[in-house]
mmCIF file of C-alpha atoms in Angstrom:
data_model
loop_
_atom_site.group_PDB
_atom_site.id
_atom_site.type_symbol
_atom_site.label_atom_id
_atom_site.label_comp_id
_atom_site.label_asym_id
_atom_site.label_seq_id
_atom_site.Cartn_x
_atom_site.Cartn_y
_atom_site.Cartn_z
ATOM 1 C CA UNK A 801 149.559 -45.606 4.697
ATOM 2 C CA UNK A 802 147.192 -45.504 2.006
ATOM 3 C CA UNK A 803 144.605 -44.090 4.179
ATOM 4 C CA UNK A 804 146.761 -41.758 5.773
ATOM 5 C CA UNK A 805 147.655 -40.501 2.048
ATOM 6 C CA UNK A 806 143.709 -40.505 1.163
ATOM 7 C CA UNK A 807 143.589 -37.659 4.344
ATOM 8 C CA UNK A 808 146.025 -35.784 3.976
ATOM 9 C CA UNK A 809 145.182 -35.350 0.609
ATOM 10 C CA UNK A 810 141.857 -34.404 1.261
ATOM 11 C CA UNK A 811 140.740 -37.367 -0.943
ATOM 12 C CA UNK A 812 138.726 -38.629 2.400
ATOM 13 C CA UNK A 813 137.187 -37.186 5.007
ATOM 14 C CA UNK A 814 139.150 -37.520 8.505
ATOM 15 C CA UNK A 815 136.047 -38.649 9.873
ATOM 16 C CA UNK A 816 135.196 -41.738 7.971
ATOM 17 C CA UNK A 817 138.938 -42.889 8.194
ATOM 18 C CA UNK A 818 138.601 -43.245 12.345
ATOM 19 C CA UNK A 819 135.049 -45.199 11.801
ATOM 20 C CA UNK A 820 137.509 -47.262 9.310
ATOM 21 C CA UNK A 821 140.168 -47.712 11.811
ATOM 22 C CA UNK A 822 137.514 -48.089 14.471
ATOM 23 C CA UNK A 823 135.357 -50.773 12.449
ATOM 24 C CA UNK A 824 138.846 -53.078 11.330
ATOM 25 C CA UNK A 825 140.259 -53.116 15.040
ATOM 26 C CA UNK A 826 136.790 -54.149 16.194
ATOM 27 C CA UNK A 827 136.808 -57.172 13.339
ATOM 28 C CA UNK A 828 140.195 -58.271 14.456
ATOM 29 C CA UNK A 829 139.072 -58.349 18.218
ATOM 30 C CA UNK A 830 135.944 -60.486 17.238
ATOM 31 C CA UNK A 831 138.448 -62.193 14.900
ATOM 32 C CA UNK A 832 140.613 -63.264 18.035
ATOM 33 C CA UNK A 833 138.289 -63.811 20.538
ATOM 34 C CA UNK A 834 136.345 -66.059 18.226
ATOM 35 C CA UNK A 835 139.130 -67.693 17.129
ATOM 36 C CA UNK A 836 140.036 -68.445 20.401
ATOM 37 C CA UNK A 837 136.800 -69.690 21.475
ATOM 38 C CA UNK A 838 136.366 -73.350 22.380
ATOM 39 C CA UNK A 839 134.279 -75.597 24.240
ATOM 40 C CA UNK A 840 136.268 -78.073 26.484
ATOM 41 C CA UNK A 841 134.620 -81.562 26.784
ATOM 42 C CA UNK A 842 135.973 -83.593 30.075
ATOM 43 C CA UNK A 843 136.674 -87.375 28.908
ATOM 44 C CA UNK A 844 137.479 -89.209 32.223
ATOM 45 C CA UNK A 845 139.382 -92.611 31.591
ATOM 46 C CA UNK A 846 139.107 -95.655 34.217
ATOM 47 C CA UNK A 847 141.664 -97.775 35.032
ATOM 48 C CA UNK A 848 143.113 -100.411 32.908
ATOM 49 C CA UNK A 849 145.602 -103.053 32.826
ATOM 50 C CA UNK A 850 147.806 -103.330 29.771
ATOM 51 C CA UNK A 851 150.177 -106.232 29.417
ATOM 52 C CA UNK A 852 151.779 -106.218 33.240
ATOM 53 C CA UNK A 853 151.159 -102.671 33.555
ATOM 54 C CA UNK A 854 148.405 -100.936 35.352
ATOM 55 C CA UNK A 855 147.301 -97.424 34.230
ATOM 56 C CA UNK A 856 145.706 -95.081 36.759
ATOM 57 C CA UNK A 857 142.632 -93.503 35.708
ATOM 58 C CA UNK A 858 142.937 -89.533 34.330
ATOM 59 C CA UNK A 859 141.058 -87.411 33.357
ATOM 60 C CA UNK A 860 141.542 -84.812 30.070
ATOM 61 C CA UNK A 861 139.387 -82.929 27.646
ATOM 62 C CA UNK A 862 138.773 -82.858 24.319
ATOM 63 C CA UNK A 863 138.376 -79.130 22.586
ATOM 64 C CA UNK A 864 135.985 -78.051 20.225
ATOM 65 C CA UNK A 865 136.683 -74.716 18.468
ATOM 66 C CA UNK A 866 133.765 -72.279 17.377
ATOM 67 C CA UNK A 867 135.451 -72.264 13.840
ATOM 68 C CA UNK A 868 135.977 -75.803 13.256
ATOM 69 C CA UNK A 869 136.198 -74.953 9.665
ATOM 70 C CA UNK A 870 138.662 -72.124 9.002
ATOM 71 C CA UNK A 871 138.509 -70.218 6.086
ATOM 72 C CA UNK A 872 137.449 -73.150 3.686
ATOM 73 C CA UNK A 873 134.309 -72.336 3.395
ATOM 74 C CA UNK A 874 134.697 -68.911 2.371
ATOM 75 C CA UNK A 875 137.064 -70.359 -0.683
ATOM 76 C CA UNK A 876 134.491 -72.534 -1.215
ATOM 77 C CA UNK A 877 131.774 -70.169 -1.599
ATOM 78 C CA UNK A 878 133.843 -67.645 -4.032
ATOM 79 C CA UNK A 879 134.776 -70.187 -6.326
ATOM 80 C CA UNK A 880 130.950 -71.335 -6.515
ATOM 81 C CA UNK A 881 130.352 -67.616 -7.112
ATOM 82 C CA UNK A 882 132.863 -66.932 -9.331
ATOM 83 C CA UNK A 883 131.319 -69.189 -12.247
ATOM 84 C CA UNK A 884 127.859 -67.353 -12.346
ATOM 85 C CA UNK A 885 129.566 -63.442 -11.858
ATOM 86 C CA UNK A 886 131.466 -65.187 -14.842
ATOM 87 C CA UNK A 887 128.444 -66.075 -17.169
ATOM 88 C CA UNK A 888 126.667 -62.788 -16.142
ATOM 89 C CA UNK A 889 129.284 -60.736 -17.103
ATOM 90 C CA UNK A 890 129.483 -62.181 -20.207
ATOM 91 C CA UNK A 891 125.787 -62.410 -21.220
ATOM 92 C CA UNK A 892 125.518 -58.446 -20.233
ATOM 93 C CA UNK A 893 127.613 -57.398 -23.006
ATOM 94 C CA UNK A 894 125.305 -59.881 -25.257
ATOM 95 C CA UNK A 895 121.379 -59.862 -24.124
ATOM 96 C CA UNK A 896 120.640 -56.810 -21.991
ATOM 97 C CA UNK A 897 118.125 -58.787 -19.711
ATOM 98 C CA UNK A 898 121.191 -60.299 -18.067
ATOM 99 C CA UNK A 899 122.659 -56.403 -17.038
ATOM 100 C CA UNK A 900 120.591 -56.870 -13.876
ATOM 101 C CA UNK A 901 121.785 -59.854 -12.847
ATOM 102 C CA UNK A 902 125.695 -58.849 -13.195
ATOM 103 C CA UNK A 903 124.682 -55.401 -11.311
ATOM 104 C CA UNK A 904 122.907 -57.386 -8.788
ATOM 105 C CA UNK A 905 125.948 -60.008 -8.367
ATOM 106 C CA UNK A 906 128.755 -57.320 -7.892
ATOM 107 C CA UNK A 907 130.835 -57.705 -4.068
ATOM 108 C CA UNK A 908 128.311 -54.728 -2.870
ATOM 109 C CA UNK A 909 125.244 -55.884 -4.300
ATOM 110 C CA UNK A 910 122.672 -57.247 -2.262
ATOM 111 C CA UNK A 911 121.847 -60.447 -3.829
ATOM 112 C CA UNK A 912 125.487 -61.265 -4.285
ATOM 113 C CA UNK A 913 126.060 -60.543 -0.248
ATOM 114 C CA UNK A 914 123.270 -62.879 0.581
ATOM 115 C CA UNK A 915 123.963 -66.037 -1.686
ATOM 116 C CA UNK A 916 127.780 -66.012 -0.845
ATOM 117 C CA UNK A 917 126.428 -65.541 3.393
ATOM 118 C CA UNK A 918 124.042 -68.604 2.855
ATOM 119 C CA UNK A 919 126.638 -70.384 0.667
ATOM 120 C CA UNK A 920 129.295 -69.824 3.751
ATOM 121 C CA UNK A 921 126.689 -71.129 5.841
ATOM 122 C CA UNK A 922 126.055 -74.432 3.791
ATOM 123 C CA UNK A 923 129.899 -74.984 3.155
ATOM 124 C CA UNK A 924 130.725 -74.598 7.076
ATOM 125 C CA UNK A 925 128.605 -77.735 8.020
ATOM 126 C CA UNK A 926 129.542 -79.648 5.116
ATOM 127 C CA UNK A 927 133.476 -79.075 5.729
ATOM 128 C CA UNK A 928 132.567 -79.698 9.685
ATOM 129 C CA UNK A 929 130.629 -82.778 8.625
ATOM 130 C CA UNK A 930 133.757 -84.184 6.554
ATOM 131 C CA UNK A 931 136.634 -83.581 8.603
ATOM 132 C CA UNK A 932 134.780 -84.704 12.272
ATOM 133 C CA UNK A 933 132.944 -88.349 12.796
ATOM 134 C CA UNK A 934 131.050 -88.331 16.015
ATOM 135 C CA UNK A 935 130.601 -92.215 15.663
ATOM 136 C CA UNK A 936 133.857 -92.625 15.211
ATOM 137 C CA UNK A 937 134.883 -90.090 17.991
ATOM 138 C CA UNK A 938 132.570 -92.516 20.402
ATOM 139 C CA UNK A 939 134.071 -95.328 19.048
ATOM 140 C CA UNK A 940 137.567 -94.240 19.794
ATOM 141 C CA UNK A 941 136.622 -93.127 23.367
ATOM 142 C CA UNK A 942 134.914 -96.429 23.902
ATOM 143 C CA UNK A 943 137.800 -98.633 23.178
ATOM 144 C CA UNK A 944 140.319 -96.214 25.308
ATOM 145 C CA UNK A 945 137.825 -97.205 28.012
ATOM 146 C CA UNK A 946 136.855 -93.359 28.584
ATOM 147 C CA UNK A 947 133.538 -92.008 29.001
ATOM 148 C CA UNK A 948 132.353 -88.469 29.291
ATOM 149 C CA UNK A 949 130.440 -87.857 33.168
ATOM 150 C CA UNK A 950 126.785 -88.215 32.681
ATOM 151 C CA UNK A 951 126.976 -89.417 29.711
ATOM 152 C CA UNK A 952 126.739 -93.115 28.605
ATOM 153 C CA UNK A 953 129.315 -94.371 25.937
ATOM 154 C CA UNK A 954 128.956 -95.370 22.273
ATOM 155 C CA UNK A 955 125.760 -93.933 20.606
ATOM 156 C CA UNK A 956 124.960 -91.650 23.218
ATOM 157 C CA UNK A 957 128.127 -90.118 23.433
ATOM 158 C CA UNK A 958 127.932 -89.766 19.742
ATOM 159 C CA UNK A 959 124.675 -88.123 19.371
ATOM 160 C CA UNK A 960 126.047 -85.493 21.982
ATOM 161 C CA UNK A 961 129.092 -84.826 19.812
ATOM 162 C CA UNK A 962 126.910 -84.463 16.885
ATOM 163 C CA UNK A 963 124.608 -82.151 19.067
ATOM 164 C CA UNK A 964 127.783 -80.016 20.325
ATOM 165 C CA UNK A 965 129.432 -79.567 16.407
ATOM 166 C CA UNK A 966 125.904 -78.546 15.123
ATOM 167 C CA UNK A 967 124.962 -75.489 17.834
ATOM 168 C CA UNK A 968 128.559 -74.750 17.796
ATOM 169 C CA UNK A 969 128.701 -74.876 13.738
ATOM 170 C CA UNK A 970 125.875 -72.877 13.737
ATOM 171 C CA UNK A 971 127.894 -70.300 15.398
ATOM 172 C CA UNK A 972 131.054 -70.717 13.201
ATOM 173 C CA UNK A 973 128.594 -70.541 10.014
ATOM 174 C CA UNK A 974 127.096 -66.962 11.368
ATOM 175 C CA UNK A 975 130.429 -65.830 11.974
ATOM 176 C CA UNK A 976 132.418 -66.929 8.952
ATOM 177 C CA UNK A 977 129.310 -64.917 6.869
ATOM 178 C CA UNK A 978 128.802 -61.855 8.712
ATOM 179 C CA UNK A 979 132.626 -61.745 8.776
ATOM 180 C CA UNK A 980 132.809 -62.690 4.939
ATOM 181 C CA UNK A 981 130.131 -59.669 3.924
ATOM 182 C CA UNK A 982 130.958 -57.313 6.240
ATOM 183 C CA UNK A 983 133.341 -55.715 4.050
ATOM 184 C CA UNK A 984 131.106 -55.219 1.353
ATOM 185 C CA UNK A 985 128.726 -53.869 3.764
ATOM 186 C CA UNK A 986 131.102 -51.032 4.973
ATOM 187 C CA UNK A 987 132.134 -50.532 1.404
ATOM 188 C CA UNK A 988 128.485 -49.967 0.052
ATOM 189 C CA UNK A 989 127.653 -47.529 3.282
ATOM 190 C CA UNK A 990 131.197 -45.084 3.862
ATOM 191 C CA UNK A 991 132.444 -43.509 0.944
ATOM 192 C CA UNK A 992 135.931 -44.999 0.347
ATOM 193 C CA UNK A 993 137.895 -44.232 -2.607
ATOM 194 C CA UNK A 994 139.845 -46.967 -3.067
ATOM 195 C CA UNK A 995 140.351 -50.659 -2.209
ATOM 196 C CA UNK A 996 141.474 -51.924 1.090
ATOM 197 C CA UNK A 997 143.206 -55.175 1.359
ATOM 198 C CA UNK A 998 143.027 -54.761 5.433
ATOM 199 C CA UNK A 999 139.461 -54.718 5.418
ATOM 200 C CA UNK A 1000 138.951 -58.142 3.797
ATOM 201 C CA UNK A 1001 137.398 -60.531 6.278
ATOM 202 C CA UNK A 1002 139.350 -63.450 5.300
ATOM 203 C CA UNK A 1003 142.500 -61.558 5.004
ATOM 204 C CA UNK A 1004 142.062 -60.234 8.290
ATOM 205 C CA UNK A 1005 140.997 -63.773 9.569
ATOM 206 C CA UNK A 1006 144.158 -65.085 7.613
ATOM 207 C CA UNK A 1007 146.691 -62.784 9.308
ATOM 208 C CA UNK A 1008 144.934 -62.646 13.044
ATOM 209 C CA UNK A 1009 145.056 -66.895 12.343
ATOM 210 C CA UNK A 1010 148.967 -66.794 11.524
ATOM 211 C CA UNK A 1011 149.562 -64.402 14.582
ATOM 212 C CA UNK A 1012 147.914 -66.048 17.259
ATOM 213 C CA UNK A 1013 149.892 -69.410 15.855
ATOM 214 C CA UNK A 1014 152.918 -67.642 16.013
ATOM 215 C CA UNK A 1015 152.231 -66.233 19.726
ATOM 216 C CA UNK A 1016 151.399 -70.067 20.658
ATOM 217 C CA UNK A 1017 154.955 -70.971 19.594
ATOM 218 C CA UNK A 1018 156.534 -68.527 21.150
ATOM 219 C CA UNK A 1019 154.791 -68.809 24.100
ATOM 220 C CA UNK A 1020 155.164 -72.843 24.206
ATOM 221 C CA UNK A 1021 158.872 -72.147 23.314
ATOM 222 C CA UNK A 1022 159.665 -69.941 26.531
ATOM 223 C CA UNK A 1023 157.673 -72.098 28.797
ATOM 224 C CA UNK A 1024 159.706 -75.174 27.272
ATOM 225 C CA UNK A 1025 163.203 -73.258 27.722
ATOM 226 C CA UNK A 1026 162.310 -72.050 30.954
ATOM 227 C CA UNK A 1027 161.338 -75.140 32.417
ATOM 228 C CA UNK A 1028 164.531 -76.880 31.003
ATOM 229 C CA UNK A 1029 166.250 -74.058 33.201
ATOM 230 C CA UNK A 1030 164.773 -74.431 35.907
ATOM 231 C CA UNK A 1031 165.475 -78.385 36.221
ATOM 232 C CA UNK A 1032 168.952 -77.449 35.375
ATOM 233 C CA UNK A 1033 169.247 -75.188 38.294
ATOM 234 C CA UNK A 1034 167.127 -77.076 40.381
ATOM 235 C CA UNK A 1035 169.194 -80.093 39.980
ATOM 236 C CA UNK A 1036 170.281 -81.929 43.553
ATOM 237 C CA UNK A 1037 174.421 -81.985 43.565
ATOM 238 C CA UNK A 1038 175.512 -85.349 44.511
ATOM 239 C CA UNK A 1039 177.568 -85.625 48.106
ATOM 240 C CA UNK A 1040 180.928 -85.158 45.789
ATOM 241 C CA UNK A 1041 180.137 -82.127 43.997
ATOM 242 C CA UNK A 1042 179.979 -80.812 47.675
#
């Protein structure tokens, strides 16, 4: 509405809000296809015999997503930031040797864009690196007496985990930056006015996260309803109900 406001008061030109409109719907498509992404790892599990029971071998998959690590990194990397814009800001008004450093260290300066991208980058393996254990991954695997084809279980299997999360971190880390800056970017090439809150990279990453969460509810909802129905309806009478 804002924008719309912005045009129609000939506060912005027409044609710089459609690149706008054209550049956030393009974000939140990379946003959900992204998000979406994963890489599905077949676990096949041989048979076993529990107690007096015997389990039949299956075979499932475990998923890896591109973004293993949300939009903690990103948190991460403005609250590291936050303490030396801080101090800059402050040392400006005092010694003017520091003015360059708190021009440089604004959201659409240069060096500012590029520490908080590397920063993103650093944060994303380290959050990847604490929240998943490929040894203990293996391990798990191992004792469920599953294996993944071609490959042999225990430290094998782990170094190919920790293979997989690093190319596919390495992915999740250029995203979460490019997708981090990008704003700033736009803001320090079109001539907007104003401040838009729909153009932030983790607020759009935020909101496409909670929608596609709510979709998978819904979705797992009417499957779950409609499968319900259909053993209700598909339900064999007994002879008396004839």
């Amino acid at each position: 509405m804002a924008t719309l406001q912005a045009v129609t008061d000939k506060i912005m030109d027409p044609v710089v809000a459609l690149v706008l409109l054209a550049i956030i719907v393009g974000m939140a498509a990379c946003i959900v296809f992204l998000e979406k992404g994963e890489r599905k790892i077949p676990v096949q599990y041989t048979r076993r015999i529990v107690g007096q029971r015997m389990y039949q071998g299956q075979s499932t998959y475990i998923p890896f997503k591109i973004n293993t690590a949300g939009v903690m990194p990103v948190i991460f990397s403005n609250a590291v930031l936050n303490v030396p814009i801080f101090l800059a800001a402050i040392l400006s008004s005092y010694i003017p040797a520091f003015q360059w450093l708190a021009e440089s260290l604004k959201p659409t300066g240069l060096v500012f864009n590029v520490i908080d991208f590397f920063l993103i980058v650093f944060f994303t393996f380290f959050y990847t690196a604490l929240v998943f254990n490929p040894d203990e991954l293996a391990d798990n695997i191992k004792k469920s007496g599953g294996f993944i084809p071609g490959i042999r279980p225990g430290k094998k299997t782990a170094e190919f985990f920790n293979y997989l999360l690093t190319r596919l971190g390495l992915i999740g880390a250029l995203y979460l930056g490019f997708l981090a800056i990008a704003p700033n970017m736009v803001y320090a090439v079109l001539p907007i006015p104003f401040y838009l809150s729909t153009l932030s990279g983790t607020g759009l990453l935020i909101m496409v996260g909670v929608a596609l969460e709510l979709a998978a509810q819904v979705e797992s909802y009417l499957i779950e309803h409609r499968y319900e129905g259909f053993l209700t309806s598909g339900r064999m009478r007994g002879r008396g109900a004839r």
